[in-house]
PDB file of C-alpha atoms in Angstrom:
ATOM      1  CA  ILE A   7      13.230 -45.302  -6.524  1.00 93.00           C
ATOM      2  CA  ARG A   8      15.980 -42.866  -5.548  1.00 97.00           C
ATOM      3  CA  VAL A   9      15.911 -40.323  -2.747  1.00 97.00           C
ATOM      4  CA  TRP A  10      16.914 -36.688  -3.087  1.00 97.00           C
ATOM      5  CA  ASN A  11      15.931 -33.677  -0.968  1.00 95.00           C
ATOM      6  CA  ASN A  12      13.804 -35.925   1.287  1.00 95.00           C
ATOM      7  CA  ARG A  13      11.675 -36.987  -1.664  1.00 96.00           C
ATOM      8  CA  ASN A  14      11.361 -40.273  -3.575  1.00 97.00           C
ATOM      9  CA  TRP A  15      12.012 -40.137  -7.326  1.00 98.00           C
ATOM     10  CA  LEU A  16      11.124 -42.881  -9.783  1.00 98.00           C
ATOM     11  CA  TRP A  17      14.190 -43.048 -12.035  1.00 98.00           C
ATOM     12  CA  PRO A  18      15.587 -45.305 -14.797  1.00 97.00           C
ATOM     13  CA  VAL A  19      17.685 -47.883 -12.978  1.00 95.00           C
ATOM     14  CA  GLU A  20      20.572 -47.844 -15.485  1.00 95.00           C
ATOM     15  CA  ASP A  21      20.996 -44.071 -15.419  1.00 96.00           C
ATOM     16  CA  TYR A  22      24.015 -42.638 -13.677  1.00 95.00           C
ATOM     17  CA  PHE A  23      24.958 -39.375 -15.381  1.00 96.00           C
ATOM     18  CA  CYS A  24      21.630 -37.550 -15.531  1.00 97.00           C
ATOM     19  CA  TRP A  25      20.829 -38.259 -11.885  1.00 97.00           C
ATOM     20  CA  ARG A  26      24.299 -37.077 -10.836  1.00 97.00           C
ATOM     21  CA  ASP A  27      24.079 -33.889 -12.912  1.00 96.00           C
ATOM     22  CA  ASN A  28      20.534 -33.014 -11.753  1.00 96.00           C
ATOM     23  CA  THR A  29      21.122 -33.722  -8.065  1.00 97.00           C
ATOM     24  CA  HIS A  30      24.782 -32.771  -7.615  1.00 96.00           C
ATOM     25  CA  PHE A  31      26.484 -30.649 -10.269  1.00 96.00           C
ATOM     26  CA  HIS A  32      23.470 -28.546 -11.352  1.00 96.00           C
ATOM     27  CA  ALA A  33      21.072 -29.160  -8.484  1.00 97.00           C
ATOM     28  CA  THR A  34      19.859 -25.555  -8.262  1.00 97.00           C
ATOM     29  CA  MET A  35      19.796 -24.566 -11.937  1.00 97.00           C
ATOM     30  CA  PRO A  36      16.090 -23.566 -12.170  1.00 98.00           C
ATOM     31  CA  TYR A  37      16.411 -21.457  -9.014  1.00 98.00           C
ATOM     32  CA  ASP A  38      19.585 -19.818 -10.353  1.00 98.00           C
ATOM     33  CA  ILE A  39      17.927 -19.043 -13.684  1.00 98.00           C
ATOM     34  CA  ILE A  40      14.873 -17.460 -12.061  1.00 98.00           C
ATOM     35  CA  ASP A  41      17.146 -15.480  -9.708  1.00 98.00           C
ATOM     36  CA  THR A  42      18.851 -14.081 -12.810  1.00 98.00           C
ATOM     37  CA  ILE A  43      15.761 -13.153 -14.842  1.00 97.00           C
ATOM     38  CA  GLY A  44      13.309 -12.350 -12.041  1.00 96.00           C
ATOM     39  CA  ASN A  45       9.813 -13.644 -11.437  1.00 93.00           C
ATOM     40  CA  VAL A  46       8.138 -15.661 -14.163  1.00 97.00           C
ATOM     41  CA  SER A  47       4.540 -16.661 -14.620  1.00 98.00           C
ATOM     42  CA  THR A  48       4.881 -19.361 -17.308  1.00 98.00           C
ATOM     43  CA  VAL A  49       7.811 -21.673 -18.057  1.00 98.00           C
ATOM     44  CA  VAL A  50       8.017 -23.936 -21.106  1.00 98.00           C
ATOM     45  CA  HIS A  51      10.552 -26.668 -20.391  1.00 98.00           C
ATOM     46  CA  ALA A  52      11.457 -28.967 -23.276  1.00 98.00           C
ATOM     47  CA  GLY A  53      13.441 -31.978 -22.205  1.00 97.00           C
ATOM     48  CA  GLY A  54      11.449 -32.446 -19.004  1.00 97.00           C
ATOM     49  CA  ASN A  55      13.288 -35.700 -18.384  1.00 97.00           C
ATOM     50  CA  CYS A  56      12.164 -37.373 -15.145  1.00 98.00           C
ATOM     51  CA  GLY A  57      10.925 -34.187 -13.548  1.00 98.00           C
ATOM     52  CA  ILE A  58      13.476 -32.751 -11.124  1.00 98.00           C
ATOM     53  CA  TYR A  59      13.803 -29.382 -12.912  1.00 98.00           C
ATOM     54  CA  THR A  60      10.116 -29.388 -13.873  1.00 98.00           C
ATOM     55  CA  SER A  61       9.205 -29.766 -10.201  1.00 98.00           C
ATOM     56  CA  MET A  62      11.561 -26.949  -9.226  1.00 98.00           C
ATOM     57  CA  TYR A  63      10.069 -24.661 -11.867  1.00 98.00           C
ATOM     58  CA  ALA A  64       6.602 -25.539 -10.561  1.00 98.00           C
ATOM     59  CA  SER A  65       7.578 -24.090  -7.178  1.00 97.00           C
ATOM     60  CA  LEU A  66       8.663 -20.834  -8.849  1.00 98.00           C
ATOM     61  CA  ALA A  67       6.085 -20.178 -11.586  1.00 98.00           C
ATOM     62  CA  ASN A  68       2.319 -20.090 -11.914  1.00 98.00           C
ATOM     63  CA  GLU A  69       2.379 -22.574 -14.801  1.00 98.00           C
ATOM     64  CA  VAL A  70       4.942 -25.000 -16.200  1.00 98.00           C
ATOM     65  CA  ILE A  71       4.527 -26.758 -19.527  1.00 98.00           C
ATOM     66  CA  THR A  72       6.962 -29.577 -20.137  1.00 98.00           C
ATOM     67  CA  PHE A  73       7.675 -31.740 -23.172  1.00 98.00           C
ATOM     68  CA  GLU A  74       9.425 -35.123 -22.900  1.00 98.00           C
ATOM     69  CA  PRO A  75       9.477 -37.542 -25.856  1.00 98.00           C
ATOM     70  CA  GLU A  76      11.270 -40.532 -24.311  1.00 97.00           C
ATOM     71  CA  LEU A  77       8.607 -42.876 -22.907  1.00 97.00           C
ATOM     72  CA  ASN A  78      10.493 -44.194 -19.850  1.00 97.00           C
ATOM     73  CA  ASN A  79      11.439 -40.660 -18.829  1.00 98.00           C
ATOM     74  CA  PHE A  80       7.858 -39.532 -19.400  1.00 98.00           C
ATOM     75  CA  LYS A  81       6.529 -42.312 -17.144  1.00 98.00           C
ATOM     76  CA  CYS A  82       8.935 -41.146 -14.438  1.00 98.00           C
ATOM     77  CA  LEU A  83       7.868 -37.541 -15.051  1.00 98.00           C
ATOM     78  CA  LEU A  84       4.198 -38.470 -14.595  1.00 98.00           C
ATOM     79  CA  HIS A  85       5.018 -40.279 -11.352  1.00 98.00           C
ATOM     80  CA  ASN A  86       7.414 -37.662  -9.946  1.00 98.00           C
ATOM     81  CA  VAL A  87       5.667 -34.400 -10.757  1.00 98.00           C
ATOM     82  CA  TYR A  88       2.437 -34.055  -8.842  1.00 96.00           C
ATOM     83  CA  GLU A  89       2.243 -30.256  -8.751  1.00 97.00           C
ATOM     84  CA  GLU A  90      -1.097 -29.119 -10.129  1.00 98.00           C
ATOM     85  CA  ASN A  91       0.380 -26.208 -12.100  1.00 98.00           C
ATOM     86  CA  VAL A  92       2.256 -28.501 -14.530  1.00 98.00           C
ATOM     87  CA  ILE A  93       1.064 -29.585 -17.979  1.00 98.00           C
ATOM     88  CA  MET A  94       2.999 -32.540 -19.428  1.00 98.00           C
ATOM     89  CA  HIS A  95       3.286 -33.554 -23.072  1.00 98.00           C
ATOM     90  CA  ASN A  96       4.794 -36.854 -24.237  1.00 98.00           C
ATOM     91  CA  ALA A  97       6.230 -35.263 -27.381  1.00 98.00           C
ATOM     92  CA  ALA A  98       9.332 -33.671 -28.837  1.00 98.00           C
ATOM     93  CA  LEU A  99       9.407 -29.993 -29.738  1.00 98.00           C
ATOM     94  CA  GLY A 100      10.467 -29.378 -33.325  1.00 98.00           C
ATOM     95  CA  ASP A 101       9.901 -27.327 -36.450  1.00 98.00           C
ATOM     96  CA  LYS A 102       6.971 -29.348 -37.802  1.00 97.00           C
ATOM     97  CA  THR A 103       4.206 -31.661 -36.666  1.00 98.00           C
ATOM     98  CA  THR A 104       5.358 -35.161 -37.511  1.00 98.00           C
ATOM     99  CA  GLY A 105       6.653 -38.358 -35.942  1.00 98.00           C
ATOM    100  CA  VAL A 106      10.264 -38.859 -34.890  1.00 98.00           C
ATOM    101  CA  SER A 107      12.437 -41.590 -33.460  1.00 98.00           C
ATOM    102  CA  ILE A 108      15.035 -41.123 -30.768  1.00 97.00           C
ATOM    103  CA  SER A 109      18.290 -42.709 -29.718  1.00 97.00           C
ATOM    104  CA  ILE A 110      18.330 -43.678 -26.048  1.00 96.00           C
ATOM    105  CA  ASP A 111      21.489 -43.634 -23.949  1.00 95.00           C
ATOM    106  CA  PRO A 112      21.022 -46.339 -21.277  1.00 89.00           C
ATOM    107  CA  ILE A 113      23.387 -44.764 -18.703  1.00 96.00           C
ATOM    108  CA  ASN A 114      22.288 -41.149 -19.226  1.00 97.00           C
ATOM    109  CA  ALA A 115      18.520 -40.605 -19.114  1.00 96.00           C
ATOM    110  CA  GLY A 116      19.106 -37.015 -20.225  1.00 96.00           C
ATOM    111  CA  ALA A 117      21.005 -37.839 -23.400  1.00 96.00           C
ATOM    112  CA  SER A 118      18.249 -39.188 -25.663  1.00 95.00           C
ATOM    113  CA  TYR A 119      18.106 -37.378 -28.981  1.00 96.00           C
ATOM    114  CA  VAL A 120      16.082 -37.254 -32.198  1.00 97.00           C
ATOM    115  CA  ILE A 121      17.555 -39.377 -35.003  1.00 96.00           C
ATOM    116  CA  GLY A 122      14.914 -39.292 -37.722  1.00 94.00           C
ATOM    117  CA  GLU A 123      11.339 -40.105 -38.590  1.00 97.00           C
ATOM    118  CA  GLY A 124       9.338 -42.428 -36.373  1.00 98.00           C
ATOM    119  CA  LEU A 125       6.278 -42.857 -34.187  1.00 97.00           C
ATOM    120  CA  ILE A 126       6.999 -40.422 -31.324  1.00 98.00           C
ATOM    121  CA  PRO A 127       4.949 -37.243 -31.716  1.00 98.00           C
ATOM    122  CA  GLN A 128       6.822 -34.086 -32.579  1.00 98.00           C
ATOM    123  CA  VAL A 129       4.945 -30.791 -32.195  1.00 98.00           C
ATOM    124  CA  ARG A 130       5.573 -27.093 -32.763  1.00 98.00           C
ATOM    125  CA  LEU A 131       5.312 -24.777 -29.778  1.00 98.00           C
ATOM    126  CA  ASP A 132       3.651 -22.232 -32.093  1.00 98.00           C
ATOM    127  CA  ASP A 133       0.665 -24.594 -32.435  1.00 98.00           C
ATOM    128  CA  TYR A 134      -0.176 -24.069 -28.746  1.00 98.00           C
ATOM    129  CA  ASN A 135      -1.476 -20.958 -27.079  1.00 95.00           C
ATOM    130  CA  TYR A 136       1.282 -20.673 -24.468  1.00 98.00           C
ATOM    131  CA  ALA A 137       2.775 -17.334 -23.397  1.00 98.00           C
ATOM    132  CA  PRO A 138       6.105 -18.258 -21.779  1.00 98.00           C
ATOM    133  CA  ASP A 139       8.300 -15.929 -19.779  1.00 98.00           C
ATOM    134  CA  LEU A 140      11.052 -18.558 -19.939  1.00 98.00           C
ATOM    135  CA  LEU A 141      11.706 -21.106 -22.685  1.00 98.00           C
ATOM    136  CA  HIS A 142      14.158 -23.751 -21.410  1.00 98.00           C
ATOM    137  CA  LEU A 143      15.322 -26.006 -24.255  1.00 98.00           C
ATOM    138  CA  ASP A 144      17.459 -28.988 -23.236  1.00 96.00           C
ATOM    139  CA  VAL A 145      16.812 -31.192 -26.254  1.00 97.00           C
ATOM    140  CA  GLU A 146      20.230 -32.646 -27.000  1.00 96.00           C
ATOM    141  CA  GLY A 147      21.240 -30.784 -30.150  1.00 95.00           C
ATOM    142  CA  TYR A 148      17.683 -30.346 -31.457  1.00 97.00           C
ATOM    143  CA  GLU A 149      17.346 -26.814 -30.094  1.00 97.00           C
ATOM    144  CA  GLU A 150      17.505 -25.210 -33.554  1.00 97.00           C
ATOM    145  CA  TYR A 151      14.454 -27.184 -34.716  1.00 98.00           C
ATOM    146  CA  ALA A 152      12.560 -26.451 -31.489  1.00 98.00           C
ATOM    147  CA  LEU A 153      13.296 -22.745 -31.956  1.00 98.00           C
ATOM    148  CA  LEU A 154      12.121 -22.802 -35.576  1.00 98.00           C
ATOM    149  CA  GLY A 155       8.808 -24.244 -34.407  1.00 98.00           C
ATOM    150  CA  ALA A 156       8.532 -21.537 -31.740  1.00 98.00           C
ATOM    151  CA  LEU A 157       9.404 -18.374 -33.690  1.00 98.00           C
ATOM    152  CA  GLU A 158       5.902 -16.877 -33.536  1.00 98.00           C
ATOM    153  CA  THR A 159       5.694 -17.545 -29.793  1.00 98.00           C
ATOM    154  CA  ILE A 160       9.150 -16.048 -29.229  1.00 98.00           C
ATOM    155  CA  GLU A 161       8.424 -12.958 -31.309  1.00 98.00           C
ATOM    156  CA  GLU A 162       5.086 -12.355 -29.586  1.00 98.00           C
ATOM    157  CA  HIS A 163       6.092 -13.011 -25.953  1.00 98.00           C
ATOM    158  CA  ARG A 164       9.891 -12.409 -25.887  1.00 98.00           C
ATOM    159  CA  PRO A 165      10.661 -15.039 -23.228  1.00 98.00           C
ATOM    160  CA  ALA A 166      14.084 -15.457 -21.722  1.00 98.00           C
ATOM    161  CA  ILE A 167      15.588 -18.483 -23.489  1.00 98.00           C
ATOM    162  CA  LEU A 168      17.937 -21.143 -22.151  1.00 98.00           C
ATOM    163  CA  LEU A 169      19.765 -23.263 -24.744  1.00 97.00           C
ATOM    164  CA  GLU A 170      21.958 -26.270 -24.081  1.00 92.00           C
ATOM    165  CA  ARG A 171      25.494 -25.539 -25.333  1.00 92.00           C
ATOM    166  CA  GLY A 172      24.155 -22.496 -27.170  1.00 90.00           C
ATOM    167  CA  ASN A 173      22.652 -24.735 -29.873  1.00 94.00           C
ATOM    168  CA  GLY A 174      20.581 -22.562 -32.212  1.00 96.00           C
ATOM    169  CA  GLU A 175      21.792 -19.260 -30.852  1.00 96.00           C
ATOM    170  CA  ASP A 176      22.131 -17.760 -34.355  1.00 97.00           C
ATOM    171  CA  ILE A 177      18.334 -17.882 -34.609  1.00 98.00           C
ATOM    172  CA  ILE A 178      17.775 -15.940 -31.416  1.00 96.00           C
ATOM    173  CA  TYR A 179      20.633 -13.510 -32.111  1.00 98.00           C
ATOM    174  CA  ASP A 180      18.745 -12.638 -35.301  1.00 97.00           C
ATOM    175  CA  LEU A 181      15.736 -11.876 -33.082  1.00 97.00           C
ATOM    176  CA  GLY A 182      17.785  -9.415 -31.018  1.00 98.00           C
ATOM    177  CA  TYR A 183      18.632 -11.635 -28.043  1.00 98.00           C
ATOM    178  CA  LYS A 184      21.952 -11.444 -26.216  1.00 97.00           C
ATOM    179  CA  SER A 185      23.673 -14.103 -24.116  1.00 97.00           C
ATOM    180  CA  VAL A 186      23.789 -13.059 -20.480  1.00 97.00           C
ATOM    181  CA  LYS A 187      24.945 -15.989 -18.350  1.00 97.00           C
ATOM    182  CA  LYS A 188      26.128 -19.575 -18.500  1.00 97.00           C
ATOM    183  CA  PHE A 189      24.619 -22.292 -16.281  1.00 96.00           C
ATOM    184  CA  GLY A 190      26.635 -25.496 -16.575  1.00 91.00           C
ATOM    185  CA  LEU A 191      26.493 -26.357 -20.287  1.00 91.00           C
ATOM    186  CA  ASP A 192      23.522 -24.054 -20.912  1.00 95.00           C
ATOM    187  CA  TRP A 193      23.396 -20.396 -21.937  1.00 97.00           C
ATOM    188  CA  LEU A 194      20.718 -17.900 -20.975  1.00 98.00           C
ATOM    189  CA  TYR A 195      19.610 -15.306 -23.539  1.00 98.00           C
ATOM    190  CA  ILE A 196      17.508 -12.219 -22.958  1.00 97.00           C
TER     191      ILE A 196
END
């Protein structure tokens, strides 16, 4: 258990970097994003991690849908996020429905990434009936695949999109999006 903002957070004991980034260097990122794009009703947040940003989004939106494939992070997410307007999926977002495996970084709970086929569920956002106003993809280099599995949703609802390091931006440029602001390592596109 770690304490931040007068709240207890269940967190992987070995992690140093993700906790530091979420609570120090980028501690207000969801608020800053919403300040930039305006009010949102629905946020889809892939890479929900242990729930700090998911919880912040829950205070700003009517509904938050989060995807987190790494089991330890997902257990923390379930424990940490108690807001009733959050739907949590223990799955990776990708371009097809399949199983994947991930590489886990023991000292950075936010640096797990897909490495191939495996037993962890991977789903396409297009297979759900979500209508996001914001699509926040922090999926460690897998953003292109998550976007490919969300093209119908993006074309229909035109959400603002946040991509880590601009991964996959060629796809959204082709859809007419423009980069508008950088938040840490992430770029916002409208």
